[in-house]
Amino acid sequence: MRSSGLPLCLLSAVFYLFWTSSAGLKTLHLGSCVITTNLHGIRSGFSEIRDSVQAKDEIIDIRILRKTQSLQGTKPADRCCLLHHILRLYLDRVFKNYQPPDHHIFRKVSRLANSLLTIKKDLRLCHAHMSCPCGEEAKEKYSQILSHFEELPPQAAVVKALGELDILLQWLEEVD
């Protein structure tokens, strides 16, 4: 008598779905680019440094990542490109230039940077497969973000951008 492999397949699928949701993984649909990342882990890492970073932000009347103008309402087809550009800004200019107050914060910031680098690598694969086009909306929104970043003194911009990482994470959590 042969047993069907269907029960084993169903059990494996249920286990995978349970493990994925319990591990904090989220599937991001960024236009035709689909990636899976541990947003819960990134948010948890950010929450460990948020108070320290935001306490150093002395410019409270300017926002780099404006929820309504910069991120919200971005067309699904432009999300991949916009996120790719934002991650490049964070990895090339924010994390590289952030001056943490101590080694403990430095390690936590490094972990955050590595997590975002992993997402950027996944997005690079989408670019390679032509599933991450850059439309005018993405270019314009990124130009606005970059303009807000560059209007601040360099170290103040770095601190503000790092302190606003929760805005980016919230946007990613809301992406369907």
C-alpha positions as a Python dict, from the first residue, in 0.01 Angstrom:
ca = {
    (1, 'M'): (0, 0, 0),
    (2, 'R'): (138, 342, -99),
    (3, 'S'): (62, 648, 102),
    (4, 'S'): (-2, 977, -61),
    (5, 'G'): (252, 1255, -25),
    (6, 'L'): (-33, 1505, 6),
    (7, 'P'): (-55, 1499, 388),
    (8, 'L'): (320, 1556, 412),
    (9, 'C'): (297, 1845, 163),
    (10, 'L'): (12, 2004, 355),
    (11, 'L'): (194, 1963, 684),
    (12, 'S'): (506, 2120, 535),
    (13, 'A'): (308, 2413, 395),
    (14, 'V'): (133, 2475, 727),
    (15, 'F'): (464, 2456, 913),
    (16, 'Y'): (624, 2699, 667),
    (17, 'L'): (339, 2950, 699),
    (18, 'F'): (343, 2924, 1078),
    (19, 'W'): (722, 2960, 1093),
    (20, 'T'): (722, 3254, 851),
    (21, 'S'): (464, 3452, 1049),
    (22, 'S'): (614, 3365, 1384),
    (23, 'A'): (964, 3454, 1269),
    (24, 'G'): (850, 3808, 1186),
    (25, 'L'): (904, 3770, 814),
    (26, 'K'): (698, 3989, 587),
    (27, 'T'): (651, 3957, 216),
    (28, 'L'): (680, 4296, 49),
    (29, 'H'): (502, 4347, -282),
    (30, 'L'): (691, 4628, -450),
    (31, 'G'): (530, 4636, -791),
    (32, 'S'): (643, 4322, -972),
    (33, 'C'): (928, 4276, -725),
    (34, 'V'): (842, 4054, -429),
    (35, 'I'): (1085, 4009, -141),
    (36, 'T'): (1064, 3864, 207),
    (37, 'T'): (1232, 4034, 500),
    (38, 'N'): (1230, 4034, 878),
    (39, 'L'): (1067, 4372, 942),
    (40, 'H'): (990, 4273, 1300),
    (41, 'G'): (1361, 4218, 1366),
    (42, 'I'): (1455, 4547, 1202),
    (43, 'R'): (1189, 4736, 1398),
    (44, 'S'): (1302, 4566, 1720),
    (45, 'G'): (1664, 4665, 1649),
    (46, 'F'): (1559, 5022, 1576),
    (47, 'S'): (1352, 5046, 1893),
    (48, 'E'): (1667, 4965, 2092),
    (49, 'I'): (1843, 5279, 1962),
    (50, 'R'): (1548, 5508, 1882),
    (51, 'D'): (1553, 5709, 2204),
    (52, 'S'): (1929, 5759, 2191),
    (53, 'V'): (1922, 5872, 1828),
    (54, 'Q'): (1612, 6089, 1847),
    (55, 'A'): (1745, 6266, 2158),
    (56, 'K'): (2034, 6394, 1942),
    (57, 'D'): (1797, 6536, 1679),
    (58, 'E'): (1783, 6907, 1753),
    (59, 'I'): (1599, 7012, 1436),
    (60, 'I'): (1235, 6936, 1500),
    (61, 'D'): (1070, 7150, 1232),
    (62, 'I'): (1205, 6959, 932),
    (63, 'R'): (1128, 6603, 822),
    (64, 'I'): (1329, 6412, 565),
    (65, 'L'): (1078, 6130, 520),
    (66, 'R'): (745, 6304, 506),
    (67, 'K'): (479, 6037, 530),
    (68, 'T'): (221, 6194, 303),
    (69, 'Q'): (449, 6348, 40),
    (70, 'S'): (744, 6111, 27),
    (71, 'L'): (613, 5762, 85),
    (72, 'Q'): (239, 5724, 114),
    (73, 'G'): (48, 5700, -208),
    (74, 'T'): (347, 5573, -403),
    (75, 'K'): (225, 5367, -696),
    (76, 'P'): (301, 4996, -653),
    (77, 'A'): (516, 4997, -967),
    (78, 'D'): (738, 5273, -820),
    (79, 'R'): (779, 5127, -470),
    (80, 'C'): (1074, 4904, -558),
    (81, 'C'): (1273, 5184, -717),
    (82, 'L'): (1191, 5434, -442),
    (83, 'L'): (1291, 5187, -171),
    (84, 'H'): (1611, 5101, -357),
    (85, 'H'): (1710, 5470, -368),
    (86, 'I'): (1616, 5530, -4),
    (87, 'L'): (1818, 5229, 108),
    (88, 'R'): (2114, 5352, -93),
    (89, 'L'): (2086, 5688, 89),
    (90, 'Y'): (2073, 5515, 427),
    (91, 'L'): (2357, 5275, 353),
    (92, 'D'): (2591, 5517, 172),
    (93, 'R'): (2532, 5838, 364),
    (94, 'V'): (2348, 5774, 691),
    (95, 'F'): (2497, 5460, 842),
    (96, 'K'): (2848, 5531, 712),
    (97, 'N'): (2851, 5876, 870),
    (98, 'Y'): (2662, 5816, 1193),
    (99, 'Q'): (2878, 5870, 1500),
    (100, 'P'): (2732, 5655, 1777),
    (101, 'P'): (2789, 5763, 2138),
    (102, 'D'): (2925, 5423, 2243),
    (103, 'H'): (3022, 5077, 2121),
    (104, 'H'): (2691, 4924, 2231),
    (105, 'I'): (2492, 5161, 2005),
    (106, 'F'): (2750, 5112, 1728),
    (107, 'R'): (2684, 4735, 1723),
    (108, 'K'): (2307, 4785, 1711),
    (109, 'V'): (2335, 5039, 1429),
    (110, 'S'): (2564, 4800, 1240),
    (111, 'R'): (2302, 4524, 1271),
    (112, 'L'): (2038, 4760, 1133),
    (113, 'A'): (2263, 4855, 843),
    (114, 'N'): (2326, 4488, 764),
    (115, 'S'): (1952, 4416, 768),
    (116, 'L'): (1885, 4699, 524),
    (117, 'L'): (2176, 4584, 310),
    (118, 'T'): (2009, 4244, 278),
    (119, 'I'): (1690, 4411, 153),
    (120, 'K'): (1894, 4618, -92),
    (121, 'K'): (2060, 4304, -227),
    (122, 'D'): (1718, 4148, -285),
    (123, 'L'): (1609, 4463, -467),
    (124, 'R'): (1923, 4446, -680),
    (125, 'L'): (1807, 4102, -798),
    (126, 'C'): (1476, 4257, -900),
    (127, 'H'): (1667, 4525, -1091),
    (128, 'A'): (1869, 4254, -1265),
    (129, 'H'): (1546, 4081, -1374),
    (130, 'M'): (1394, 4410, -1491),
    (131, 'S'): (1116, 4390, -1230),
    (132, 'C'): (1208, 4714, -1052),
    (133, 'P'): (1152, 4998, -1300),
    (134, 'C'): (1211, 5360, -1202),
    (135, 'G'): (917, 5574, -1304),
    (136, 'E'): (897, 5950, -1281),
    (137, 'E'): (705, 5938, -952),
    (138, 'A'): (979, 5737, -781),
    (139, 'K'): (1249, 5969, -914),
    (140, 'E'): (1057, 6278, -805),
    (141, 'K'): (981, 6145, -457),
    (142, 'Y'): (1342, 6043, -406),
    (143, 'S'): (1459, 6386, -522),
    (144, 'Q'): (1233, 6544, -257),
    (145, 'I'): (1375, 6315, 13),
    (146, 'L'): (1731, 6387, -96),
    (147, 'S'): (1659, 6760, -104),
    (148, 'H'): (1529, 6751, 255),
    (149, 'F'): (1837, 6552, 357),
    (150, 'E'): (2082, 6787, 188),
    (151, 'E'): (1927, 7108, 325),
    (152, 'L'): (2051, 7010, 671),
    (153, 'P'): (2409, 7022, 798),
    (154, 'P'): (2568, 6681, 724),
    (155, 'Q'): (2575, 6534, 1076),
    (156, 'A'): (2229, 6673, 1160),
    (157, 'A'): (2094, 6512, 841),
    (158, 'V'): (2245, 6177, 938),
    (159, 'V'): (2094, 6189, 1287),
    (160, 'K'): (1754, 6301, 1157),
    (161, 'A'): (1743, 6032, 886),
    (162, 'L'): (1838, 5760, 1133),
    (163, 'G'): (1578, 5889, 1379),
    (164, 'E'): (1314, 5874, 1105),
    (165, 'L'): (1385, 5512, 1017),
    (166, 'D'): (1059, 5421, 1192),
    (167, 'I'): (868, 5615, 923),
    (168, 'L'): (1029, 5401, 654),
    (169, 'L'): (960, 5082, 851),
    (170, 'Q'): (596, 5179, 900),
    (171, 'W'): (561, 5238, 527),
    (172, 'L'): (712, 4896, 455),
    (173, 'E'): (476, 4731, 704),
    (174, 'E'): (178, 4890, 528),
    (175, 'V'): (289, 4785, 177),
    (176, 'D'): (58, 4509, 53),
}
